[in-house]
Amino acid sequence: MNAPTATVAIPPQAPPTRWPFAIAFALFGLGLAAAVAVSLTEQNLNLYRARFTIWLVMLLVTPAFCRYALGRRTDAQWRRWRWFWTFAGLAYFVHLYYGLRAFHFSLNDVYAKQGSLTATSNLIVSALWALDLVQIWLLGRNLPRWGRVLQFAAVVLVFISAFTATVIFKTGYIHNAGLVMTVIVAGCVVYGLLDCYSSRQPGKP
Amino acid sequence: MRWFLWFKRNMEAILQALLILAGAIGVLAAGAIVVLEHAWVTPTLEPDAAEVFRHRTIGTEFAPLAVLQVLPDIFPQYFQPKAGEDWIDHFGFIRRTDSADAAANHGLPVGFCVTNYQPSSASPSPVPFVGLSCAACHSVQFRAKGDDAPREVIFAAGNADLDLIPFFESFRAAILFKEPNEAGRKKLANPPSGRPYNHDTPDLEESELQNVLNMDRIEAELNKKSVKLNVLDRLFIGRWLAAVQAQALKTIPKYDYPFWGHEKPYQIANGVAGDDGRLPPYNTVGPGRTQPFKTLLNSVLDLPVNLNRGYSKIPAVFNQEQWVWSQFDGTIKDHVARSALAAMTAGATPDSLDQPELAHNIKQAAEYTRTARCRKTFAEYFGVTPDAARAERGKKVYDQHCATCHGGPVVPRPAAPAPYWAYNPQDFGDDGRPLDPKNPGPWHGRLVPSELLGTDTARITFRYGDIAPFQLYRRFTYKTEVGHPYTEFGGYPLVHQLEFQRDHIRFTGAYVNGPIDGVFARAPFLHNASVPTLAQLINLKERPKVFYRGKNRYDTADVGLDCPEKPDAGQYYRFDTSLPGNSNAGHDYPWAFQGKGWDKAQLEDLLEYLKTF
């Protein structure tokens, strides 16, 4: 990419739009309230809160995956990604809290029930997601190389674990929701790759 | 039009603001619920095990306090059908006498607790719910014949008067019964003419009926007591009511309609129905007993198990440390599992029992029963001192005929908390295997093959008994397949705090030997409560074929309940030993009544000795 030369007039920066924040926040707030309220009359409060918040995570993280796959070239695109990724992460930490509460905050129990592969990868995913949220809010868009690697790892691992936890391990609604998420994200990845490929070869159809 | 132009110019900002507001309201609402939840319930991990056993929740909450308080007003036919008797007397609960106690517990009887846990899930609730604790079943208050004053409550013994099944059936009836609404009443007022003679019920459509128990009725009754409900109360009680009504309807194929209280004249005329739900044909169980395995199989197998006649006396649970395998048929080893499954028969679920306070209470209650002793001797409780010389002679009969299976008292009696019973199933029990009659014993904690013992077998041969252990085990473990929905079938989806080992629960098909410390407080005797007195149990006196149960007085001469052969004001329940599950035959130790070797003098001595336990 060329550095802008003095002869090119830089358009005054439009103030960033509030839409991404407003939409992600509304989904997050309403979804959270629903998850917290409805689970109150379910058979097992912690378990159902963990279950319902996973729905919310899926709802918020799917747009974030898509934006990531389609590229975040402009500030606006990046901001859109950041809000959805952030609120999905917050919903995920609520899920994690109630999940751990359901296991009486005992890592031993988590390992006993989930097996070491799933439990360890869940812990790694949680740590990466948390670290990534910290770095994007502290450092903004311009991450050092290792930061970008970390982010890539976080996004990919979150996707893989969302995929395995829903499509592979579950049946019923949540399985189908996982499939929908997968199809949408896969579509975005393909589109993003094609887009990237075609823009690298200008002139060719 | 200016406002429209303004709107058009600012539309984007307005919509965004609305979305952000919605998000903020959502987050605040979620936060408020979480904060409120913590205010509704403060889990207390009660350190005093005896207090837990008596008054703390074990996850059996079944109705909001406000609703329980008006049920007798709305349904007097179920809850106070006899003049001068409230539901506490009617169903044989034990009234709290200490007035401070009673006030603190809303006038509820011994073993009732009030908590802010919802039924079945033990999730927090703003409205208080009522549940049973262990002592609702496992405590007794005897009245001696000729001296009606209620005596001290003996905790950990079984409530011989308690008619629990009709109590819960009355509750189910209250939940389910419908009455004509406005439209229905109109229809009834104008009956169609020209029908042939018949006993048909009026033709009412669903839309012409309403639940007798509904929020308006509840609030109206509460208002009479100057109790007002706020919005949250109304929301939660309303939701609870809708959920239990739906659940009760859904389980009708399993339990059928409870049907007394609404008998039709032709049923009463033909002797099919009476006016008291405590009586047959509605209640085949009777006071002092429940059908725990029917209840458990109903819930873990979701089947009616209607032919089950496995009646269990509510037993004394003294001294559980000396029961390696407990329950009448020696099927549970783990102490905590004993308590957890007991709670399940009273309505707790694996989900509720996994809540920290409840899991704690179950463990504490188990701990209490491990070393609970009958605190009073027969002499102390009734003020009747056994004859020392005869008791001395009776000891010989006991040592010869009873001690191999039941052990005996430690002499002199050590101070609490030391056990005052000598019993060593660890040494002589062969891990609860059947005893071998050729081997001289001791047979502590051994199963007695039923052809040897001869007592009623309905409790040990019931259908599905052999698949119950695995099904009960898996409800508390994640190690088996998780059912879908797991609430009805299959394993627990999480690691349960009260998980027990698979080989700590089994099916045996036989009764197990155990200690008989505090024997006077165990009346009536045998697993099915079919033998009223000890004199009858040791065959000094003939066992009755039919007797009447209710609030029987204690007969200190024969050591047990004074059961008349005819009904009277207090004794309403006809116990017919010829009915399935009710046999009082067997356990003919030391001799069958007037059979070979029968020696009246020795039996009288034995009876005197048993009074010293």
PDB file of C-alpha atoms in Angstrom, chain B residues 36 58 65 89 140 202 272 274 317 427 481 574:
ATOM      1  CA  LEU B  36     -32.271  -9.875  44.256  1.00  0.00           C
ATOM      2  CA  ILE B  58     -33.907 -31.096  52.306  1.00  0.00           C
ATOM      3  CA  LEU B  65     -46.499 -20.592  52.487  1.00  0.00           C
ATOM      4  CA  ASP B  89     -54.355 -33.220  63.771  1.00  0.00           C
ATOM      5  CA  VAL B 140     -42.746 -39.229  67.207  1.00  0.00           C
ATOM      6  CA  PRO B 202     -73.551 -32.463  33.709  1.00  0.00           C
ATOM      7  CA  VAL B 272     -67.942 -47.102  46.726  1.00  0.00           C
ATOM      8  CA  GLY B 274     -66.780 -42.320  51.757  1.00  0.00           C
ATOM      9  CA  VAL B 317     -33.273 -44.019  62.241  1.00  0.00           C
ATOM     10  CA  ASP B 427     -17.045 -58.299  61.972  1.00  0.00           C
ATOM     11  CA  GLU B 481     -25.813 -41.630  29.564  1.00  0.00           C
ATOM     12  CA  ARG B 574     -58.911 -50.441  59.369  1.00  0.00           C
TER      13      ARG B 574
END
